[in-house]
């Protein structure tokens, strides 16, 4: 016998004791044993434990009974299936016992056992078997009417079971439905309520036919409002409709046209509880099937607006209201006693609350109707801010906040430039409503209820975020409300934190001038909060104080408000917090940050307090817990334009910072380097050389490829400190340069690091005398290329040559006297027959960069060299020469551009390289310089639009795009006319050229382009495939980079786009390859481009899409070619995250293609690539399945539950699913997709 079994046997013996304390302690010890993962029971022990616990369920002592029933939970996972079934049988038998206590214990036991059963998705059949055993007995218990207590317990257990394990009970669903429906007419309210709940859970998991039977039963029994029926029965039926709507509303879509008008009629009956149920059902329908509710939106809106103000027992007369508010504090108790009605009898508040929630659901589910809803709902909601019931008021606020969130413009830089027209008009309307909102909230901000004030702050914060600056003129009202809440110590601390949080937000959105008159009133309560003993309030108050300093006395701008009256109070309060050592970590960090802001912004006003503050910062820098916030505060102080004297601490600070550079904490290194750079900029020449050397000794190790961001900051610091402390740099320049040159050879070098390196190299040769001589540094830079053995092509990565060329140009710019000599040397190296390929490539790339610096120079010789190089046998040399020709030409247009155009005409074999050179020239040259040549270039480019090579046409298109930007008002209309005049290749090139006009940053051409974009999009009707594909690529670029260009045209574009997703049989042909026939689909590329556009639309134009129609086309794509299926799986995963409700409505149809893909087998004898393609397709399909499983209610779909069980029973699918779960790229909403 094992140790565990022996111990358990001893406990079982004690459980038979006549002493109740022995039995209790033994059961408690057994509970502790069962909760251990390591416990293993043999068969005999299992049987004995089960038998004993079942016996203890009927123990005379109630505490022993309770403990025994709690033991059943952990026991279920530790014993075999047959023992679990024994437990369930015994509990079901006890459910029918005559003893009430035993029935209650059995009910609790069954709930405990069912909650601990492993989900069926894990592949275990235990849950299914147990549920089948229980279900039959529960249905008979529900059907018998003698004992209501048994009925109620059985209904409770059935609800629990259906909510967790509904799908596996499929075979019982019919009997369960027929058992539950009669309970809706039970004389007992409690039975009816539980039956309603159980039917809701059943509706979510039953088959479509059974659901239709349930829906029809409810509709048939819902009479007209005048038919004779008891109010209780009617309420129950409507509550059942609401319950079904909440748990399976997505399945009710087809029945809504019959249901909603009935609910609207029932609202006319004088029954507040019935009205509440009707409105709750409408809310569920709006959330679950917004598209099907479309025709009913106007009538539901009218209904909600009517019942939002339904308060028959209260007079909201405005004059009386004002008087009542004014005397509320003094006379509230007398008024309460004089009221003629009791709130206990008043149910109307529940109707108003249901109406407010229904409006919130309407606003959240129909963003497409925003302008109309805003006009109709906003005034009514604002008017109801005076609601007397706090619960209702909270929901009215929530509905208005939902409206504000729908109005909020898209995030990012698009906010200002890319404001969609619908949102723009809503913002204008909202701006006009701000005075009404403030007037309505003025009293609420001083309401006795903290919950009401919290709602006010949430609403106002949302409003300030959407319309920054709009609350400035109402600052007296807002400040008064904030001060009232900050001084309120009777409520919980939450309201004070909310008030501080709101004030902090206001300081970020409203102009500083608005706060100036109110600072004397505002500052004392904030200071009191800084000193508050509760750490969360103190931390929030310090953040507010920091924001006050930042906003009212900004850096680099003249101060309007004199800080002198406030500085002493602010600095004293902060210093008290900074000196204390026993504070919460959050308060310490906020205090340090606040001191940083105080010194950085007001250091010259602090007087004698400045030095103690700096010394305290130094002290916190030495502490491991506070060093990171101390470094950030020190950075603020060092970077301050006040040029504070930091000599008292700088000699000690630098060695400490140097030691941090050795730490293996990345955030610490980054913050330290930023602080060092700020110190070098502000105090450069005053830094002690010995301390600077200590820091410099740590830097070579940081200039490495292992962390590019750290390397960039290290090199930036070197560039800053070199001019200030050249003597110190001379000592370490050798080791630092060696590391930097190694870094420059990295093919992964980011532009930011390259820019830092250029700055440092310029600083090295720019000091007087230079730290490193120009010739020596140039030689070190180019050594890797010049020392290459042989001429087997460039051994270094292509990117390295570009990096080195940029550095050569940077050095030439720093030493203009050397530039001409450098250019001559490069030309010689490029001409020399002895130069290797690498040397020539570097020479040409350097000339491209230096050409801008060195001036005209020996231009004729350079032309000859570049032309000769275009015929080089090395592709790398030809590409570098082409690049150089364009870049050098851009700096000398009169000499080079006519020559380049003549060469393009005369040299058809080198046309592609010469066009690339032209593209570089057009990109680098100033627009005014290009205008005289625009006509010649235009004519030349359109001659080459019909070229046979697609690559050449691509370069021509890019050139046309760059040329149009020289003079858009004149050239863009001409470009549009070419669409009707040209051949297919020309039309395709024109559309591609327009794509190059769209960048991801604001550009002056955008407004003009927007007026033409509709005509360019008409090319989706073009009969030529290549033109349609180019148009789709252009549309994708617009949607991705500048959605506002196409948002207003989507109604016209989307039908054309969806048309391109369909498979066209006339484009599929068979090609004979020897004895085999191969099918070629010419329309595949266009379909791929269309689905890529659909993905981009999800990211930026979701509000303008009819998701149901969108999903129909995604559904068709799930059965298409391999490439299309890959795209649609990604689309489906994204849709599951962005709009789960419509996906849930058709999940049964979506699962079958996914299941077919996941379970497909590759034909025997297929090549390796076929297996790899199939594996990738399965992974993509499984990602979509994983995304669908994140939708909360999807597991209730029988088809989805069946597939989930199949995944867990198949080892291959289980392994695939688990690998997807572990892959961070597969997280919902993180689906990567490259559409370039």
mmCIF file of C-alpha atoms in Angstrom, residues 243-509:
data_model
loop_
_atom_site.group_PDB
_atom_site.id
_atom_site.type_symbol
_atom_site.label_atom_id
_atom_site.label_comp_id
_atom_site.label_asym_id
_atom_site.label_seq_id
_atom_site.Cartn_x
_atom_site.Cartn_y
_atom_site.Cartn_z
ATOM 1 C CA UNK A 243 -33.120 35.228 -22.492
ATOM 2 C CA UNK A 244 -32.929 33.476 -25.886
ATOM 3 C CA UNK A 245 -31.854 36.804 -27.431
ATOM 4 C CA UNK A 246 -29.025 37.297 -24.925
ATOM 5 C CA UNK A 247 -27.597 33.777 -25.251
ATOM 6 C CA UNK A 248 -28.433 32.957 -28.906
ATOM 7 C CA UNK A 249 -29.559 36.245 -30.452
ATOM 8 C CA UNK A 250 -27.494 35.625 -33.580
ATOM 9 C CA UNK A 251 -29.909 32.762 -34.418
ATOM 10 C CA UNK A 252 -33.057 34.871 -33.980
ATOM 11 C CA UNK A 253 -32.407 37.053 -37.053
ATOM 12 C CA UNK A 254 -35.047 35.422 -39.338
ATOM 13 C CA UNK A 255 -37.781 35.804 -36.653
ATOM 14 C CA UNK A 256 -37.226 39.472 -35.788
ATOM 15 C CA UNK A 257 -39.753 40.832 -38.280
ATOM 16 C CA UNK A 258 -42.501 39.025 -36.323
ATOM 17 C CA UNK A 259 -41.018 39.539 -32.844
ATOM 18 C CA UNK A 260 -40.082 43.217 -32.713
ATOM 19 C CA UNK A 261 -43.523 44.650 -33.669
ATOM 20 C CA UNK A 262 -45.099 42.449 -30.961
ATOM 21 C CA UNK A 263 -42.652 43.748 -28.340
ATOM 22 C CA UNK A 264 -43.392 47.329 -29.388
ATOM 23 C CA UNK A 265 -47.126 46.704 -28.916
ATOM 24 C CA UNK A 266 -46.599 45.121 -25.481
ATOM 25 C CA UNK A 267 -44.803 48.271 -24.352
ATOM 26 C CA UNK A 268 -48.162 50.034 -24.703
ATOM 27 C CA UNK A 269 -49.649 47.944 -21.888
ATOM 28 C CA UNK A 270 -49.592 49.540 -18.437
ATOM 29 C CA UNK A 271 -47.079 47.082 -16.985
ATOM 30 C CA UNK A 272 -43.605 48.432 -16.149
ATOM 31 C CA UNK A 273 -42.074 44.994 -15.613
ATOM 32 C CA UNK A 274 -43.288 43.901 -19.060
ATOM 33 C CA UNK A 275 -41.898 47.112 -20.625
ATOM 34 C CA UNK A 276 -38.528 46.459 -19.005
ATOM 35 C CA UNK A 277 -38.441 42.911 -20.410
ATOM 36 C CA UNK A 278 -39.414 44.142 -23.907
ATOM 37 C CA UNK A 279 -36.656 46.780 -23.899
ATOM 38 C CA UNK A 280 -34.100 44.266 -22.607
ATOM 39 C CA UNK A 281 -35.049 41.896 -25.445
ATOM 40 C CA UNK A 282 -34.609 44.729 -27.991
ATOM 41 C CA UNK A 283 -31.202 45.509 -26.490
ATOM 42 C CA UNK A 284 -30.152 41.848 -26.924
ATOM 43 C CA UNK A 285 -31.342 41.841 -30.562
ATOM 44 C CA UNK A 286 -29.421 45.054 -31.331
ATOM 45 C CA UNK A 287 -26.226 43.617 -29.895
ATOM 46 C CA UNK A 288 -26.510 40.166 -31.476
ATOM 47 C CA UNK A 289 -27.997 40.851 -34.920
ATOM 48 C CA UNK A 290 -27.617 44.556 -35.772
ATOM 49 C CA UNK A 291 -28.092 44.028 -39.526
ATOM 50 C CA UNK A 292 -31.466 42.238 -39.171
ATOM 51 C CA UNK A 293 -32.601 44.927 -36.713
ATOM 52 C CA UNK A 294 -31.942 47.607 -39.368
ATOM 53 C CA UNK A 295 -35.611 48.031 -40.461
ATOM 54 C CA UNK A 296 -36.725 48.303 -36.818
ATOM 55 C CA UNK A 297 -34.140 50.888 -35.698
ATOM 56 C CA UNK A 298 -36.467 53.937 -36.134
ATOM 57 C CA UNK A 299 -39.339 52.367 -34.159
ATOM 58 C CA UNK A 300 -37.024 51.012 -31.394
ATOM 59 C CA UNK A 301 -35.370 54.448 -31.164
ATOM 60 C CA UNK A 302 -38.772 56.128 -30.716
ATOM 61 C CA UNK A 303 -39.689 53.541 -28.091
ATOM 62 C CA UNK A 304 -36.465 54.107 -26.126
ATOM 63 C CA UNK A 305 -36.783 57.907 -26.270
ATOM 64 C CA UNK A 306 -40.348 57.649 -25.009
ATOM 65 C CA UNK A 307 -39.520 55.414 -22.058
ATOM 66 C CA UNK A 308 -36.227 57.116 -21.234
ATOM 67 C CA UNK A 309 -38.361 59.867 -19.644
ATOM 68 C CA UNK A 310 -41.074 57.539 -18.291
ATOM 69 C CA UNK A 311 -41.410 58.713 -14.670
ATOM 70 C CA UNK A 312 -45.114 59.065 -13.865
ATOM 71 C CA UNK A 313 -44.596 59.614 -10.129
ATOM 72 C CA UNK A 314 -42.261 62.590 -10.294
ATOM 73 C CA UNK A 315 -42.575 66.173 -11.475
ATOM 74 C CA UNK A 316 -39.501 67.449 -13.350
ATOM 75 C CA UNK A 317 -40.803 71.008 -13.677
ATOM 76 C CA UNK A 318 -37.665 73.077 -14.140
ATOM 77 C CA UNK A 319 -38.508 75.923 -11.736
ATOM 78 C CA UNK A 320 -39.474 73.583 -8.926
ATOM 79 C CA UNK A 321 -36.445 71.496 -9.756
ATOM 80 C CA UNK A 322 -34.152 74.474 -9.230
ATOM 81 C CA UNK A 323 -35.769 75.363 -5.924
ATOM 82 C CA UNK A 324 -35.580 71.776 -4.771
ATOM 83 C CA UNK A 325 -31.854 71.553 -5.703
ATOM 84 C CA UNK A 326 -31.082 74.759 -3.845
ATOM 85 C CA UNK A 327 -32.754 73.611 -0.650
ATOM 86 C CA UNK A 328 -31.847 69.946 -1.026
ATOM 87 C CA UNK A 329 -29.313 69.789 1.795
ATOM 88 C CA UNK A 330 -31.550 71.542 4.326
ATOM 89 C CA UNK A 331 -34.939 70.058 3.532
ATOM 90 C CA UNK A 332 -34.284 66.624 2.020
ATOM 91 C CA UNK A 333 -35.480 64.704 5.072
ATOM 92 C CA UNK A 334 -38.730 66.694 5.342
ATOM 93 C CA UNK A 335 -39.461 66.183 1.638
ATOM 94 C CA UNK A 336 -38.943 62.464 1.939
ATOM 95 C CA UNK A 337 -41.560 62.201 4.700
ATOM 96 C CA UNK A 338 -44.043 64.322 2.755
ATOM 97 C CA UNK A 339 -43.808 62.233 -0.457
ATOM 98 C CA UNK A 340 -47.141 60.665 -1.315
ATOM 99 C CA UNK A 341 -45.641 57.532 -2.886
ATOM 100 C CA UNK A 342 -42.950 55.096 -1.872
ATOM 101 C CA UNK A 343 -40.001 54.325 -4.121
ATOM 102 C CA UNK A 344 -40.426 50.679 -3.171
ATOM 103 C CA UNK A 345 -43.624 50.548 -5.243
ATOM 104 C CA UNK A 346 -42.170 52.497 -8.168
ATOM 105 C CA UNK A 347 -40.896 50.215 -10.996
ATOM 106 C CA UNK A 348 -40.610 52.965 -13.613
ATOM 107 C CA UNK A 349 -36.864 53.452 -12.951
ATOM 108 C CA UNK A 350 -36.237 49.939 -14.289
ATOM 109 C CA UNK A 351 -37.992 50.883 -17.550
ATOM 110 C CA UNK A 352 -35.858 54.036 -17.865
ATOM 111 C CA UNK A 353 -32.692 52.046 -17.171
ATOM 112 C CA UNK A 354 -33.627 49.426 -19.800
ATOM 113 C CA UNK A 355 -34.300 52.244 -22.333
ATOM 114 C CA UNK A 356 -30.873 53.829 -21.632
ATOM 115 C CA UNK A 357 -29.119 50.461 -22.030
ATOM 116 C CA UNK A 358 -31.012 49.799 -25.261
ATOM 117 C CA UNK A 359 -29.862 53.176 -26.639
ATOM 118 C CA UNK A 360 -26.251 52.340 -25.684
ATOM 119 C CA UNK A 361 -26.588 49.019 -27.565
ATOM 120 C CA UNK A 362 -28.036 50.864 -30.577
ATOM 121 C CA UNK A 363 -25.145 53.365 -30.619
ATOM 122 C CA UNK A 364 -22.534 50.645 -30.184
ATOM 123 C CA UNK A 365 -23.903 48.309 -32.846
ATOM 124 C CA UNK A 366 -24.764 50.804 -35.620
ATOM 125 C CA UNK A 367 -21.847 53.237 -36.128
ATOM 126 C CA UNK A 368 -23.001 53.574 -39.756
ATOM 127 C CA UNK A 369 -26.125 55.467 -38.570
ATOM 128 C CA UNK A 370 -24.100 57.850 -36.390
ATOM 129 C CA UNK A 371 -25.122 61.232 -37.936
ATOM 130 C CA UNK A 372 -28.886 60.461 -37.664
ATOM 131 C CA UNK A 373 -28.583 58.888 -34.210
ATOM 132 C CA UNK A 374 -26.503 61.831 -32.979
ATOM 133 C CA UNK A 375 -29.156 64.346 -34.009
ATOM 134 C CA UNK A 376 -32.027 62.363 -32.494
ATOM 135 C CA UNK A 377 -30.451 60.897 -29.339
ATOM 136 C CA UNK A 378 -27.889 63.404 -28.024
ATOM 137 C CA UNK A 379 -30.399 66.127 -26.915
ATOM 138 C CA UNK A 380 -32.651 63.527 -25.236
ATOM 139 C CA UNK A 381 -29.739 61.954 -23.344
ATOM 140 C CA UNK A 382 -28.423 65.357 -22.208
ATOM 141 C CA UNK A 383 -31.921 66.279 -21.052
ATOM 142 C CA UNK A 384 -32.043 63.102 -18.938
ATOM 143 C CA UNK A 385 -28.842 63.950 -17.036
ATOM 144 C CA UNK A 386 -31.238 65.320 -14.402
ATOM 145 C CA UNK A 387 -32.561 61.779 -13.727
ATOM 146 C CA UNK A 388 -33.327 61.311 -10.003
ATOM 147 C CA UNK A 389 -32.332 57.615 -9.741
ATOM 148 C CA UNK A 390 -28.565 57.029 -9.563
ATOM 149 C CA UNK A 391 -28.672 53.626 -11.284
ATOM 150 C CA UNK A 392 -30.543 55.068 -14.270
ATOM 151 C CA UNK A 393 -28.338 58.158 -14.378
ATOM 152 C CA UNK A 394 -25.225 55.944 -14.586
ATOM 153 C CA UNK A 395 -26.708 54.189 -17.639
ATOM 154 C CA UNK A 396 -27.700 57.493 -19.268
ATOM 155 C CA UNK A 397 -24.099 58.663 -18.840
ATOM 156 C CA UNK A 398 -22.878 55.327 -20.261
ATOM 157 C CA UNK A 399 -25.102 55.768 -23.344
ATOM 158 C CA UNK A 400 -23.807 59.310 -23.949
ATOM 159 C CA UNK A 401 -20.201 58.132 -23.490
ATOM 160 C CA UNK A 402 -20.878 55.408 -26.091
ATOM 161 C CA UNK A 403 -22.113 58.142 -28.469
ATOM 162 C CA UNK A 404 -18.922 60.150 -27.860
ATOM 163 C CA UNK A 405 -16.728 57.119 -28.524
ATOM 164 C CA UNK A 406 -18.454 56.544 -31.859
ATOM 165 C CA UNK A 407 -17.795 60.188 -32.816
ATOM 166 C CA UNK A 408 -14.091 60.015 -31.868
ATOM 167 C CA UNK A 409 -11.989 60.492 -35.051
ATOM 168 C CA UNK A 410 -9.521 57.796 -36.162
ATOM 169 C CA UNK A 411 -6.354 57.745 -34.053
ATOM 170 C CA UNK A 412 -2.853 58.752 -35.169
ATOM 171 C CA UNK A 413 -1.753 61.570 -37.465
ATOM 172 C CA UNK A 414 -4.861 60.938 -39.549
ATOM 173 C CA UNK A 415 -6.905 62.807 -36.899
ATOM 174 C CA UNK A 416 -6.196 66.279 -38.222
ATOM 175 C CA UNK A 417 -5.699 65.577 -41.913
ATOM 176 C CA UNK A 418 -7.835 62.541 -42.518
ATOM 177 C CA UNK A 419 -11.042 63.483 -40.770
ATOM 178 C CA UNK A 420 -13.890 61.516 -42.425
ATOM 179 C CA UNK A 421 -16.802 63.693 -43.456
ATOM 180 C CA UNK A 422 -19.446 61.905 -41.327
ATOM 181 C CA UNK A 423 -17.306 62.210 -38.231
ATOM 182 C CA UNK A 424 -16.412 65.785 -39.170
ATOM 183 C CA UNK A 425 -20.068 66.857 -39.274
ATOM 184 C CA UNK A 426 -20.778 65.006 -35.999
ATOM 185 C CA UNK A 427 -17.884 66.859 -34.370
ATOM 186 C CA UNK A 428 -19.368 70.184 -35.448
ATOM 187 C CA UNK A 429 -22.765 69.232 -34.001
ATOM 188 C CA UNK A 430 -21.098 68.039 -30.798
ATOM 189 C CA UNK A 431 -19.209 71.314 -30.475
ATOM 190 C CA UNK A 432 -22.553 73.110 -30.485
ATOM 191 C CA UNK A 433 -23.909 70.794 -27.764
ATOM 192 C CA UNK A 434 -21.030 71.366 -25.315
ATOM 193 C CA UNK A 435 -22.773 74.338 -23.520
ATOM 194 C CA UNK A 436 -25.899 72.190 -22.981
ATOM 195 C CA UNK A 437 -23.834 69.297 -21.621
ATOM 196 C CA UNK A 438 -21.962 71.551 -19.168
ATOM 197 C CA UNK A 439 -25.228 73.191 -18.039
ATOM 198 C CA UNK A 440 -26.800 69.769 -17.470
ATOM 199 C CA UNK A 441 -23.772 68.526 -15.517
ATOM 200 C CA UNK A 442 -23.217 71.684 -13.438
ATOM 201 C CA UNK A 443 -25.361 70.441 -10.537
ATOM 202 C CA UNK A 444 -24.359 66.808 -10.983
ATOM 203 C CA UNK A 445 -20.702 67.687 -10.315
ATOM 204 C CA UNK A 446 -21.705 68.537 -6.739
ATOM 205 C CA UNK A 447 -24.178 65.701 -6.270
ATOM 206 C CA UNK A 448 -24.082 63.898 -2.934
ATOM 207 C CA UNK A 449 -23.651 60.569 -4.716
ATOM 208 C CA UNK A 450 -20.001 59.796 -5.535
ATOM 209 C CA UNK A 451 -21.187 57.459 -8.289
ATOM 210 C CA UNK A 452 -22.913 60.330 -10.122
ATOM 211 C CA UNK A 453 -19.789 62.489 -9.902
ATOM 212 C CA UNK A 454 -17.654 59.625 -11.224
ATOM 213 C CA UNK A 455 -20.017 59.377 -14.197
ATOM 214 C CA UNK A 456 -19.659 63.139 -14.795
ATOM 215 C CA UNK A 457 -15.859 62.936 -14.760
ATOM 216 C CA UNK A 458 -15.843 59.961 -17.175
ATOM 217 C CA UNK A 459 -18.173 61.769 -19.572
ATOM 218 C CA UNK A 460 -16.275 65.064 -19.449
ATOM 219 C CA UNK A 461 -12.917 63.301 -19.888
ATOM 220 C CA UNK A 462 -14.268 61.600 -23.032
ATOM 221 C CA UNK A 463 -15.594 64.926 -24.306
ATOM 222 C CA UNK A 464 -12.254 66.689 -23.683
ATOM 223 C CA UNK A 465 -10.413 63.911 -25.522
ATOM 224 C CA UNK A 466 -12.636 64.266 -28.605
ATOM 225 C CA UNK A 467 -12.794 68.099 -28.655
ATOM 226 C CA UNK A 468 -9.541 69.366 -27.067
ATOM 227 C CA UNK A 469 -9.900 72.949 -25.900
ATOM 228 C CA UNK A 470 -13.700 72.911 -25.928
ATOM 229 C CA UNK A 471 -14.026 72.981 -22.108
ATOM 230 C CA UNK A 472 -11.718 75.976 -21.499
ATOM 231 C CA UNK A 473 -14.501 78.575 -21.215
ATOM 232 C CA UNK A 474 -16.354 76.411 -18.646
ATOM 233 C CA UNK A 475 -13.331 76.062 -16.362
ATOM 234 C CA UNK A 476 -15.004 77.808 -13.355
ATOM 235 C CA UNK A 477 -17.715 75.098 -13.307
ATOM 236 C CA UNK A 478 -15.229 72.268 -13.768
ATOM 237 C CA UNK A 479 -12.738 73.549 -11.169
ATOM 238 C CA UNK A 480 -15.554 74.012 -8.676
ATOM 239 C CA UNK A 481 -16.660 70.387 -9.247
ATOM 240 C CA UNK A 482 -13.096 69.049 -9.007
ATOM 241 C CA UNK A 483 -12.404 70.943 -5.754
ATOM 242 C CA UNK A 484 -15.720 69.709 -4.304
ATOM 243 C CA UNK A 485 -14.731 66.054 -4.952
ATOM 244 C CA UNK A 486 -11.121 66.528 -3.783
ATOM 245 C CA UNK A 487 -12.394 67.913 -0.469
ATOM 246 C CA UNK A 488 -14.947 65.098 -0.035
ATOM 247 C CA UNK A 489 -13.559 62.783 2.615
ATOM 248 C CA UNK A 490 -16.923 61.217 3.467
ATOM 249 C CA UNK A 491 -16.997 58.978 0.347
ATOM 250 C CA UNK A 492 -14.445 56.363 -0.640
ATOM 251 C CA UNK A 493 -11.042 57.431 -1.941
ATOM 252 C CA UNK A 494 -12.055 56.397 -5.482
ATOM 253 C CA UNK A 495 -13.899 59.658 -6.195
ATOM 254 C CA UNK A 496 -10.845 61.737 -5.225
ATOM 255 C CA UNK A 497 -8.655 59.626 -7.504
ATOM 256 C CA UNK A 498 -11.191 60.057 -10.332
ATOM 257 C CA UNK A 499 -11.189 63.831 -9.784
ATOM 258 C CA UNK A 500 -7.362 63.925 -9.882
ATOM 259 C CA UNK A 501 -7.326 61.733 -12.972
ATOM 260 C CA UNK A 502 -9.823 64.025 -14.709
ATOM 261 C CA UNK A 503 -7.793 67.122 -13.759
ATOM 262 C CA UNK A 504 -4.654 65.535 -15.187
ATOM 263 C CA UNK A 505 -6.474 64.841 -18.474
ATOM 264 C CA UNK A 506 -7.789 68.429 -18.600
ATOM 265 C CA UNK A 507 -4.272 69.821 -18.199
ATOM 266 C CA UNK A 508 -3.304 67.877 -21.311
ATOM 267 C CA UNK A 509 -6.268 68.931 -23.492
#
